[in-house]
XYZ file of C-alpha atoms in Angstrom:
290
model
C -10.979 -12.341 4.379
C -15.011 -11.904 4.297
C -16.107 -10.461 1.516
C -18.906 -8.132 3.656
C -16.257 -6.860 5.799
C -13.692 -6.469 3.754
C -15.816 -4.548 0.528
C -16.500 -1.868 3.947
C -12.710 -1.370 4.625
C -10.669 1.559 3.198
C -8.713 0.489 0.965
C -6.154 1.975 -1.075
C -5.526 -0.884 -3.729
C -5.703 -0.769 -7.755
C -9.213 -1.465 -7.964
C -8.292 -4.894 -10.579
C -6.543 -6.611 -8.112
C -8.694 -5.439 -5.232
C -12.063 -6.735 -7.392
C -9.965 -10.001 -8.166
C -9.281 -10.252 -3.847
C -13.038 -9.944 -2.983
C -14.436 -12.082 -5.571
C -11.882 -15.044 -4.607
C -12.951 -14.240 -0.659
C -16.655 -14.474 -1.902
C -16.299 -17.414 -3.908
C -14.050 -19.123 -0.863
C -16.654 -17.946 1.879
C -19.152 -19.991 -0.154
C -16.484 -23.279 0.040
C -16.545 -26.255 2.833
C -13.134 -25.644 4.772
C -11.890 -29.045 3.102
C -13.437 -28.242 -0.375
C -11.246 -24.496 -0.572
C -8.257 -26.256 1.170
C -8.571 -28.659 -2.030
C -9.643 -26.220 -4.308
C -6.578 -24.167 -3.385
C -3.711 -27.004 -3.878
C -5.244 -27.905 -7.639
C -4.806 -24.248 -8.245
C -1.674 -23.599 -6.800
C -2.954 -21.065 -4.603
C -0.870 -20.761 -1.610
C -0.352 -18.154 0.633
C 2.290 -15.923 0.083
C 5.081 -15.709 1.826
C 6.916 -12.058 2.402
C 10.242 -12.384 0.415
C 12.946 -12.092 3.298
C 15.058 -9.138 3.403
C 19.204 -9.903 2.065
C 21.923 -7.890 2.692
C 24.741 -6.952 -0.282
C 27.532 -5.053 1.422
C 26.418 -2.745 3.705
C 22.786 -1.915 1.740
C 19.744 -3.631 3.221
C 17.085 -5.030 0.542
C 13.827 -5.337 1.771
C 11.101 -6.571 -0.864
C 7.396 -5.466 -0.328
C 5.253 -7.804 -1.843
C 1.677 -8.714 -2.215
C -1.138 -7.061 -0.582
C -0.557 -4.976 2.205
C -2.686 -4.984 5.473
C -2.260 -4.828 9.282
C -1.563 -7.687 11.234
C -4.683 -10.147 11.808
C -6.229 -9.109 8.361
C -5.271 -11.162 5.412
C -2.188 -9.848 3.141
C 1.075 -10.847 2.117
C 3.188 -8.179 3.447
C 2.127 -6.937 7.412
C 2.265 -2.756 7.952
C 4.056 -3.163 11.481
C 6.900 -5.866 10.176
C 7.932 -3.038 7.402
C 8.207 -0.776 10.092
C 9.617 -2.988 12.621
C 12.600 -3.587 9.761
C 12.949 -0.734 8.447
C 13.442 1.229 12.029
C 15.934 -2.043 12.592
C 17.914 -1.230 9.966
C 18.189 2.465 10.431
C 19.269 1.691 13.850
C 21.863 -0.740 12.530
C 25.659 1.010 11.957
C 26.571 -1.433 9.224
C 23.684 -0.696 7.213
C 24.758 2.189 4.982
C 21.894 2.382 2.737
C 18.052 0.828 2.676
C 16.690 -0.032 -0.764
C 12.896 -1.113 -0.303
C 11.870 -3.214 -4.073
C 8.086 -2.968 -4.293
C 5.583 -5.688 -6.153
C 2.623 -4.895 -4.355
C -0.685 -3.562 -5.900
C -1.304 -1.977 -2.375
C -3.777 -3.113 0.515
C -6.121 -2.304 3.800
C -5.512 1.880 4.629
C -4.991 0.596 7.536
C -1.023 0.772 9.532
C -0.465 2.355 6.122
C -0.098 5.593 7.486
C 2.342 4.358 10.387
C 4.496 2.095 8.041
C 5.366 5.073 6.065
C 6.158 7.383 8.680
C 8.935 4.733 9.541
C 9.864 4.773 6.495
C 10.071 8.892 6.121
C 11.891 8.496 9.635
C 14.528 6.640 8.397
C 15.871 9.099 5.978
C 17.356 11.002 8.521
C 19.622 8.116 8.913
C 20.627 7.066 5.708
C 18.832 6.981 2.119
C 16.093 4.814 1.850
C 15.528 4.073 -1.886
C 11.972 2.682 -3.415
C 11.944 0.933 -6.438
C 8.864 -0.076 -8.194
C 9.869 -3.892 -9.471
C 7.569 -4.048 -11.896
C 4.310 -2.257 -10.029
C 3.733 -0.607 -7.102
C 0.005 0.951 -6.903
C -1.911 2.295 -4.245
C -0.973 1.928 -0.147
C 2.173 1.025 -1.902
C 2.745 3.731 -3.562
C 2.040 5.148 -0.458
C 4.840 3.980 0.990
C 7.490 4.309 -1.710
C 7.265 7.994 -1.614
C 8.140 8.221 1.684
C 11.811 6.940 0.602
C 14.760 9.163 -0.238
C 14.383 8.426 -3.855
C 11.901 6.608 -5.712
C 12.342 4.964 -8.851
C 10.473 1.949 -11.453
C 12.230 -0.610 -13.802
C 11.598 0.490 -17.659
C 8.832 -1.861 -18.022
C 7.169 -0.962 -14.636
C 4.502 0.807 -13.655
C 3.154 2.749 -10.452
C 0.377 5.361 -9.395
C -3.477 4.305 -8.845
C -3.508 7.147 -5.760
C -6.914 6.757 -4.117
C -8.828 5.946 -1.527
C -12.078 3.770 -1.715
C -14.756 1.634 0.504
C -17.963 0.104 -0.434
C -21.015 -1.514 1.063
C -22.858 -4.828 -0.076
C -26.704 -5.020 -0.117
C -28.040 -8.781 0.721
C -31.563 -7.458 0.800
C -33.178 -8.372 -2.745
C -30.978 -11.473 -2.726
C -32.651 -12.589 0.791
C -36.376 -11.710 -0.072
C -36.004 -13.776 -3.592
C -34.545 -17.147 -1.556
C -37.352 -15.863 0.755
C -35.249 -15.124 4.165
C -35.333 -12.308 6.832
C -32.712 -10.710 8.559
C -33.744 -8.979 12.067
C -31.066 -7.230 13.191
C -31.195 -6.139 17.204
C -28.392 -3.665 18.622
C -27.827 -1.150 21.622
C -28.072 1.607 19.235
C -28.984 2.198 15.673
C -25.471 2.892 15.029
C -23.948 -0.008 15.836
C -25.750 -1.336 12.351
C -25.621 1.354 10.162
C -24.389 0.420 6.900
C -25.023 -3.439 7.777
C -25.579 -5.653 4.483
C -29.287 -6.786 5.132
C -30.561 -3.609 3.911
C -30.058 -0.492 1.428
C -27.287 1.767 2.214
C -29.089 4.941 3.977
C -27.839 8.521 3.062
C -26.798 9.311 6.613
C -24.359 6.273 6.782
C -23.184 7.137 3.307
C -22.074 10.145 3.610
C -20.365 8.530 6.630
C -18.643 6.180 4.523
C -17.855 9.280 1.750
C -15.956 10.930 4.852
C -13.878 8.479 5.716
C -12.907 7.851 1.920
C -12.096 11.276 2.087
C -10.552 11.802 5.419
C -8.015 8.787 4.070
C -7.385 10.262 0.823
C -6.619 13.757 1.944
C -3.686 11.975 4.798
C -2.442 10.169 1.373
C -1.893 13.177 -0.400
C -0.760 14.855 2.411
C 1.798 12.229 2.948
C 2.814 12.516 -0.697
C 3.324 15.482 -0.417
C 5.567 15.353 2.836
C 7.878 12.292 1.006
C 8.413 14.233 -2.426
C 8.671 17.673 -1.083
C 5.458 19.250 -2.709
C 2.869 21.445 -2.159
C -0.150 19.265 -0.867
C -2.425 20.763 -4.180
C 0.258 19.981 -6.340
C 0.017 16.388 -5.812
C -2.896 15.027 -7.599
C -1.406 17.070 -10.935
C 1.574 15.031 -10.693
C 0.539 12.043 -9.126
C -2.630 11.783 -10.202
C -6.214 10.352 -8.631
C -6.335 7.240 -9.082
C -5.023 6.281 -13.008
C -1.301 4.691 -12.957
C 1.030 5.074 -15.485
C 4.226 3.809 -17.075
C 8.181 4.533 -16.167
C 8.395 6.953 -18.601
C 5.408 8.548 -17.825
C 5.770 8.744 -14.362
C 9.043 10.348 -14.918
C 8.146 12.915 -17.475
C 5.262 14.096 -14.614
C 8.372 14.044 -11.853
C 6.365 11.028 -9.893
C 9.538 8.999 -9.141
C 13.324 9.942 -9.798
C 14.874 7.567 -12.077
C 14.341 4.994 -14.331
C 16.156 1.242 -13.188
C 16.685 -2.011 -12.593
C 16.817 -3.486 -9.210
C 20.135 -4.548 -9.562
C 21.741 -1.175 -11.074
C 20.230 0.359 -8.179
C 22.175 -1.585 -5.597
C 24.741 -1.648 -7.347
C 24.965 2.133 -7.736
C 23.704 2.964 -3.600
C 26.131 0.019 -2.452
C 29.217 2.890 -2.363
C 29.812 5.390 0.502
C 30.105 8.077 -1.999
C 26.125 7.688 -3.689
C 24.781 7.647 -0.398
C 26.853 10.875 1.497
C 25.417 12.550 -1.938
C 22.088 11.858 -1.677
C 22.011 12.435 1.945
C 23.408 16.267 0.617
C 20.843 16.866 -1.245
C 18.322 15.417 0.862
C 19.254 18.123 3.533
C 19.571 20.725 0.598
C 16.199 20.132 -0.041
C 14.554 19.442 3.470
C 16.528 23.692 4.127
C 14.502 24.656 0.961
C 11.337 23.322 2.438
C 11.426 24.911 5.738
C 12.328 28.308 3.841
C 8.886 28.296 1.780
């Protein structure tokens, strides 16, 4: 991941792990290809592998873990494989019930938006649950609501709704090591925003748009997955500042308190998933009635 590129993206990511993730990339970038490879092993740095999903009964566990991103960008957990398996097991008769465990701190906006419309599909097949197990921030959280039900072990913790995108200036740093950067393009706005000089106000506000264009499709997409009012979402959901189970349950941000394992255990029966597809419906009548 380059550090320049990737401090431009939109990301929707709790900002600590996101400033962790593009200082490693910057200190890496810096690194002889044999030098990080070593560097890595002494640290035990290795890339993450997604956890594969298991099946107990007839419910489908999928974990989401890591950071999140589109295929061919660095991340732990691709946008299109959720949706690929998710849509797979939706499809699948002996699947009675998806439960989707998240340990993510979010990723790239990017495929976010797609991955959870899979997700929001999939209810009208059977109950997909979210579980935060222990943290689930950002494009993750993203995600999660788009589930049936959405819920966080007691020592867990979820929110940090947001979208953000930033720009890196290399001027001052070049002029004091005493090197110039000519850029040459077609048009002027095919290096807007580049990192050999200030950040204009023009391509700001540019930037500021798309932050915001992002952010509004996140709350919008909240407030799709938990049935609210669009401007009710930041009041429960907040802007950006997580919080704990019981927090997030006294605001009405997730539906239960759990473990992972009393959750399967408790959506693994015919009965808790034919009543939660009820009042699923119940509420999806309610909706369209407003």
């Amino acid at each position: 991941m380059d550090q320049l590129m990737a401090s431009s993206a939109l990301w929707a990511m709790h900002p600590t792990f996101l400033a962790a993730a593009l200082k490693q990339s910057g200190v890496e970038a810096l690194l002889p290809d044999a030098l990080r490879a070593f560097a890595g092993s002494l640290s035990g740095q290795q890339a993450a592998k997604p956890a594969d999903p298991i099946r107990e009964g007839s419910t489908f566990i999928m974990p989401i873990t890591g950071m999140l991103a589109p295929r061919g960008l660095g991340g732990s957990t691709y946008y299109d494989t959720i949706a690929d398996r998710v849509r797979e097991a939706a499809a699948d008769p002996k699947i009675g019930a998806i439960i989707l465990p998240f340990r993510s701190p979010g990723g790239y906006v990017w495929g976010c938006s797609e991955a959870g419309d899979a997700i929001f599909e999939a209810r009208d097949a059977k109950p997909v649950i979210a579980i935060a197990d222990p943290y689930c921030f950002s494009a993750a959280y993203w995600l999660a609501t788009q589930g049936s039900a959405f819920f966080c072990t007691p020592s867990g913790e979820v929110g940090s709704v947001g979208v953000r995108s930033g720009h890196i200036d290399m001027s001052g740093f070049e002029d004091k090591i005493g090197m110039k950067t000519t850029l040459i393009a077609s048009s002027p706005d095919k290096i807007a925003g580049n990192s050999h000089a200030p950040l204009d106000d023009d391509h700001r506000a540019d930037v500021q748009a798309g932050v915001d264009e992002s952010n509004a499709t996140f709350a919008a997409a909240i407030a799709r997955g938990r049935g609210l009012k669009v401007g009710d979402v930041a009041a429960v959901h907040g802007t950006g500042k997580t919080f704990s189970a019981p927090r997030a349950l006294a605001n009405g941000a997730i539906d239960g308190i759990s473990t992972l394992r009393d959750l399967v255990a408790k959506y693994n029966t015919g009965r808790a998933r034919l009543s939660l597809m009820r009042r699923q419906a119940a509420a999806r009548e309610m909706a369209a009635a407003i």
